[in-house]
C-alpha positions as a Python dict, from the first residue, in 0.01 Angstrom:
ca = {
    (1, 'M'): (0, 0, 0),
    (2, 'T'): (380, -112, -93),
    (3, 'L'): (641, -48, -315),
    (4, 'Q'): (628, -356, -508),
    (5, 'Q'): (237, -293, -578),
    (6, 'L'): (302, 40, -721),
    (7, 'R'): (564, -105, -941),
    (8, 'Y'): (346, -414, -1091),
    (9, 'F'): (78, -87, -1139),
    (10, 'Q'): (336, 94, -1292),
    (11, 'A'): (488, -173, -1545),
    (12, 'A'): (102, -266, -1647),
    (13, 'C'): (71, 130, -1728),
    (14, 'K'): (398, 143, -1907),
    (15, 'Y'): (313, -202, -2102),
    (16, 'K'): (-47, -126, -2162),
    (17, 'N'): (-76, -496, -2078),
    (18, 'I'): (-108, -729, -1772),
    (19, 'T'): (42, -1019, -1900),
    (20, 'Y'): (330, -860, -2107),
    (21, 'A'): (436, -665, -1767),
    (22, 'A'): (431, -1024, -1570),
    (23, 'E'): (668, -1142, -1834),
    (24, 'K'): (907, -855, -1807),
    (25, 'L'): (868, -882, -1437),
    (26, 'H'): (897, -1253, -1428),
    (27, 'V'): (649, -1276, -1182),
    (28, 'S'): (230, -1442, -1226),
    (29, 'Q'): (-2, -1240, -1392),
    (30, 'S'): (-246, -1302, -1098),
    (31, 'S'): (44, -1121, -897),
    (32, 'I'): (13, -788, -1077),
    (33, 'T'): (-339, -837, -1115),
    (34, 'L'): (-370, -873, -717),
    (35, 'A'): (-178, -574, -674),
    (36, 'I'): (-352, -373, -875),
    (37, 'K'): (-700, -497, -681),
    (38, 'N'): (-534, -447, -342),
    (39, 'L'): (-486, -53, -475),
    (40, 'E'): (-812, -10, -556),
    (41, 'S'): (-930, -171, -237),
    (42, 'E'): (-681, 30, 22),
    (43, 'F'): (-803, 395, -173),
    (44, 'N'): (-1142, 273, -249),
    (45, 'V'): (-1100, 407, -596),
    (46, 'T'): (-1111, 255, -945),
    (47, 'L'): (-763, 295, -1134),
    (48, 'I'): (-817, 85, -1455),
    (49, 'R'): (-1082, -7, -1695),
    (50, 'R'): (-1062, -336, -1854),
    (51, 'S'): (-1110, -420, -2202),
    (52, 'K'): (-1114, -682, -2448),
    (53, 'V'): (-755, -531, -2602),
    (54, 'G'): (-627, -436, -2243),
    (55, 'F'): (-697, -150, -2054),
    (56, 'S'): (-745, 258, -2016),
    (57, 'L'): (-646, 457, -1711),
    (58, 'T'): (-922, 609, -1520),
    (59, 'E'): (-851, 974, -1377),
    (60, 'D'): (-749, 825, -1065),
    (61, 'G'): (-533, 583, -1202),
    (62, 'E'): (-374, 865, -1412),
    (63, 'E'): (-304, 1051, -1078),
    (64, 'L'): (-190, 722, -910),
    (65, 'L'): (60, 682, -1197),
    (66, 'K'): (219, 1016, -1186),
    (67, 'L'): (279, 990, -810),
    (68, 'A'): (409, 661, -822),
    (69, 'D'): (644, 722, -1092),
    (70, 'K'): (795, 1019, -854),
    (71, 'L'): (795, 787, -550),
    (72, 'L'): (1015, 514, -713),
    (73, 'E'): (1214, 759, -867),
    (74, 'H'): (1312, 863, -550),
    (75, 'S'): (1315, 492, -382),
    (76, 'E'): (1607, 395, -664),
    (77, 'S'): (1761, 694, -570),
    (78, 'V'): (1786, 612, -214),
    (79, 'E'): (1873, 269, -267),
    (80, 'K'): (2144, 317, -511),
    (81, 'Y'): (2286, 598, -276),
    (82, 'M'): (2250, 358, 44),
    (83, 'K'): (2413, 102, -167),
    (84, 'D'): (2733, 320, -266),
    (85, 'I'): (2754, 407, 96),
    (86, 'G'): (2784, 65, 204),
    (87, 'N'): (3045, -23, -85),
    (88, 'N'): (3245, 345, 11),
    (89, 'K'): (3190, 474, -319),
    (90, 'I'): (2963, 792, -205),
    (91, 'Q'): (2892, 962, -547),
    (92, 'I'): (2751, 1317, -612),
    (93, 'R'): (2450, 1347, -760),
    (94, 'L'): (2491, 1643, -969),
    (95, 'G'): (2242, 1846, -1172),
    (96, 'I'): (2343, 2042, -1476),
    (97, 'P'): (2139, 2261, -1770),
    (98, 'P'): (2257, 2131, -2092),
    (99, 'M'): (2392, 2444, -2222),
    (100, 'S'): (2634, 2514, -1860),
    (101, 'S'): (2746, 2132, -1919),
    (102, 'A'): (2892, 2214, -2248),
    (103, 'V'): (3101, 2441, -2079),
    (104, 'I'): (3136, 2331, -1740),
    (105, 'I'): (3170, 1966, -1786),
    (106, 'P'): (3467, 1963, -2050),
    (107, 'E'): (3701, 2271, -1883),
    (108, 'I'): (3590, 2285, -1546),
    (109, 'H'): (3457, 1962, -1422),
    (110, 'S'): (3747, 1757, -1596),
    (111, 'K'): (4032, 1921, -1466),
    (112, 'F'): (3820, 1876, -1095),
    (113, 'L'): (3856, 1472, -1180),
    (114, 'K'): (4185, 1487, -1247),
    (115, 'S'): (4290, 1609, -895),
    (116, 'C'): (4023, 1393, -743),
    (117, 'P'): (3970, 1111, -957),
    (118, 'D'): (3811, 926, -658),
    (119, 'V'): (3536, 1149, -634),
    (120, 'L'): (3206, 982, -814),
    (121, 'F'): (2923, 1174, -1014),
    (122, 'D'): (2614, 1106, -1109),
    (123, 'I'): (2501, 1380, -1360),
    (124, 'T'): (2182, 1429, -1479),
    (125, 'E'): (2084, 1715, -1729),
    (126, 'G'): (1776, 1894, -1727),
    (127, 'G'): (1652, 2263, -1718),
    (128, 'R'): (1654, 2499, -1442),
    (129, 'Y'): (1303, 2438, -1303),
    (130, 'E'): (1345, 2086, -1346),
    (131, 'L'): (1674, 2061, -1130),
    (132, 'S'): (1490, 2268, -852),
    (133, 'R'): (1268, 1986, -811),
    (134, 'L'): (1520, 1720, -818),
    (135, 'L'): (1691, 1898, -580),
    (136, 'D'): (1397, 1987, -357),
    (137, 'D'): (1274, 1613, -376),
    (138, 'N'): (1664, 1503, -314),
    (139, 'L'): (1719, 1333, -650),
    (140, 'V'): (2006, 1536, -668),
    (141, 'D'): (2254, 1626, -425),
    (142, 'M'): (2362, 1993, -572),
    (143, 'A'): (2326, 2153, -918),
    (144, 'F'): (2464, 2421, -1124),
    (145, 'F'): (2153, 2714, -1131),
    (146, 'P'): (2174, 2950, -1418),
    (147, 'H'): (1993, 3296, -1247),
    (148, 'D'): (1994, 3713, -1289),
    (149, 'E'): (1872, 3735, -950),
    (150, 'K'): (2033, 3606, -615),
    (151, 'V'): (1993, 3264, -554),
    (152, 'S'): (1711, 3190, -311),
    (153, 'S'): (1769, 3206, 17),
    (154, 'E'): (1624, 2822, 99),
    (155, 'Y'): (1964, 2737, -85),
    (156, 'E'): (2328, 2795, -4),
    (157, 'S'): (2547, 2852, -315),
    (158, 'V'): (2847, 2937, -448),
    (159, 'Y'): (2875, 3158, -779),
    (160, 'L'): (3101, 3006, -1069),
    (161, 'M'): (3088, 3250, -1366),
    (162, 'R'): (2894, 3469, -1608),
    (163, 'F'): (2793, 3387, -1946),
    (164, 'E'): (2663, 3647, -2225),
    (165, 'T'): (2354, 3499, -2446),
    (166, 'V'): (2427, 3600, -2823),
    (167, 'C'): (2218, 3511, -3118),
    (168, 'C'): (2356, 3236, -3328),
    (169, 'V'): (2373, 3247, -3705),
    (170, 'G'): (2472, 3046, -3966),
    (171, 'K'): (2813, 3223, -4144),
    (172, 'E'): (2587, 3284, -4439),
    (173, 'H'): (2297, 3423, -4259),
    (174, 'R'): (2206, 3819, -4344),
    (175, 'F'): (2303, 3896, -4019),
    (176, 'A'): (2665, 3750, -3993),
    (177, 'D'): (2826, 4088, -4025),
    (178, 'R'): (2599, 4230, -3746),
    (179, 'K'): (2812, 4357, -3452),
    (180, 'R'): (2508, 4381, -3218),
    (181, 'I'): (2113, 4321, -3283),
    (182, 'T'): (1781, 4385, -3131),
    (183, 'A'): (1485, 4216, -3050),
    (184, 'R'): (1283, 4443, -3301),
    (185, 'E'): (1527, 4337, -3593),
    (186, 'L'): (1496, 3965, -3488),
    (187, 'E'): (1079, 3944, -3554),
    (188, 'N'): (1026, 3815, -3865),
    (189, 'E'): (1301, 3532, -3782),
    (190, 'D'): (1233, 3174, -3711),
    (191, 'I'): (1368, 3123, -3421),
    (192, 'V'): (1457, 2810, -3207),
    (193, 'L'): (1450, 2809, -2836),
    (194, 'F'): (1527, 2573, -2530),
    (195, 'F'): (1205, 2408, -2409),
    (196, 'K'): (976, 2636, -2133),
    (197, 'S'): (1141, 2426, -1837),
    (198, 'F'): (1466, 2585, -1916),
    (199, 'F'): (1585, 2933, -1787),
    (200, 'Q'): (1743, 3055, -2084),
    (201, 'N'): (1412, 3031, -2258),
    (202, 'K'): (1228, 3267, -2001),
    (203, 'R'): (1548, 3520, -2024),
    (204, 'V'): (1464, 3535, -2430),
    (205, 'S'): (1108, 3516, -2404),
    (206, 'D'): (1134, 3827, -2170),
    (207, 'M'): (1362, 4000, -2449),
    (208, 'F'): (1091, 3961, -2674),
    (209, 'S'): (822, 4059, -2428),
    (210, 'K'): (993, 4365, -2367),
    (211, 'A'): (988, 4474, -2748),
    (212, 'N'): (635, 4393, -2720),
    (213, 'I'): (692, 4137, -2985),
    (214, 'S'): (571, 3762, -3009),
    (215, 'P'): (879, 3558, -3168),
    (216, 'K'): (803, 3295, -3449),
    (217, 'V'): (933, 3025, -3252),
    (218, 'S'): (966, 2736, -3528),
    (219, 'F'): (1163, 2497, -3283),
    (220, 'E'): (1210, 2396, -2907),
    (221, 'T'): (1470, 2172, -2804),
    (222, 'S'): (1710, 2035, -2514),
    (223, 'Q'): (1995, 2039, -2681),
    (224, 'V'): (2251, 2276, -2770),
    (225, 'S'): (2403, 2065, -3086),
    (226, 'T'): (2017, 2135, -3229),
    (227, 'V'): (2032, 2497, -3234),
    (228, 'K'): (2369, 2508, -3384),
    (229, 'E'): (2265, 2285, -3622),
    (230, 'L'): (1953, 2495, -3738),
    (231, 'A'): (2160, 2793, -3705),
    (232, 'R'): (2429, 2627, -3914),
    (233, 'K'): (2204, 2539, -4215),
    (234, 'N'): (1975, 2884, -4206),
    (235, 'I'): (1679, 2722, -4040),
    (236, 'S'): (1650, 2906, -3745),
    (237, 'V'): (1786, 3152, -3518),
    (238, 'G'): (1919, 3049, -3192),
    (239, 'F'): (2032, 3226, -2893),
    (240, 'I'): (2336, 3056, -2653),
    (241, 'F'): (2605, 3107, -2457),
    (242, 'S'): (2903, 3298, -2647),
    (243, 'E'): (3162, 3064, -2512),
    (244, 'L'): (2982, 2793, -2688),
    (245, 'L'): (3114, 2935, -3049),
    (246, 'E'): (3442, 3009, -3006),
    (247, 'N'): (3572, 2703, -3208),
    (248, 'E'): (3283, 2731, -3429),
    (249, 'S'): (3392, 2869, -3789),
    (250, 'E'): (3046, 2813, -3943),
    (251, 'L'): (2878, 2998, -3699),
    (252, 'I'): (2827, 3355, -3610),
    (253, 'G'): (2762, 3505, -3231),
    (254, 'I'): (2596, 3810, -3238),
    (255, 'P'): (2588, 4031, -2900),
    (256, 'L'): (2236, 4135, -2813),
    (257, 'I'): (2093, 4469, -2731),
    (258, 'P'): (2041, 4520, -2425),
    (259, 'P'): (2269, 4206, -2347),
    (260, 'I'): (2182, 3898, -2165),
    (261, 'Y'): (2395, 3777, -1888),
    (262, 'T'): (2365, 3483, -1693),
    (263, 'N'): (2498, 3418, -1344),
    (264, 'I'): (2609, 3053, -1285),
    (265, 'S'): (2629, 2897, -897),
    (266, 'L'): (2649, 2595, -754),
    (267, 'V'): (2359, 2545, -534),
    (268, 'W'): (2257, 2305, -276),
    (269, 'K'): (2006, 2268, -7),
    (270, 'K'): (2019, 2451, 346),
    (271, 'N'): (2124, 2232, 615),
    (272, 'K'): (2214, 1925, 334),
    (273, 'K'): (2474, 1676, 510),
    (274, 'L'): (2796, 1728, 281),
    (275, 'T'): (2978, 1427, 221),
    (276, 'P'): (3353, 1462, 198),
    (277, 'S'): (3311, 1442, -177),
    (278, 'M'): (3061, 1718, -177),
    (279, 'K'): (3271, 1931, 42),
    (280, 'K'): (3608, 1881, -229),
    (281, 'Y'): (3366, 1985, -482),
    (282, 'I'): (3219, 2310, -340),
    (283, 'N'): (3566, 2408, -243),
    (284, 'Y'): (3706, 2376, -589),
    (285, 'I'): (3405, 2570, -732),
    (286, 'K'): (3487, 2844, -430),
    (287, 'N'): (3854, 2832, -555),
    (288, 'L'): (3765, 2887, -929),
    (289, 'S'): (3565, 3183, -813),
    (290, 'E'): (3797, 3392, -625),
    (291, 'E'): (4052, 3334, -959),
    (292, 'K'): (3839, 3502, -1142),
}
């Protein structure tokens, strides 16, 4: 098995057509067909079922595609990283959840870039559990993790700050004048949550679970802006960090009872070889934490 064979197989699956995939890759159709046949022969499996209009994947083909996607993603990351080293442009591949990003990137992160303009970043946004996978697979160098307990001992970490999650409603909502609110009072409200791969989803879901309530989840999203817009139009009630509502005149943040607090720490794998740029960033976050 070679990376080239996997790329040809991946492209054929992406376009659902070997001829079109060959055109996109600027190779012959027979090259892609041969690559797939060689993979089938090597693993003694059937990967595709041909038909008059194209082909479909077998179960073994579906499984190989999932594995190939991960392997090729990792290969591209390694290739880019090594090229950056060769060009003396070592980037920090940084993972961060969208809600944390909305606070950290414009304020905390931008100040670091002003003091260290030579440091380059490749930023990936995702939920906590997705970022854990990327960190474990060495697809990001470090990540900001939201957590309520101590960070797992398999990682090194530097605590940054704590956020409070509030109930987000439009200024015309019937709860807009409330000083505090409970899960029970939100039982019949349409709500918007972040995707299940997000740590925030777990915290809010746990709140309803402890109150023996099945919330009316109308929307799931990965975007802070979507949560705000749905709340602004009184379509759904959302849950976001209070800091994200400081300059919002049309939105109200109502503290929850009991309150939900989320810690944010910068995390990287133990025994990770730290580049000078990474060390600079870690020290910057440490200094910020000590100042708070």
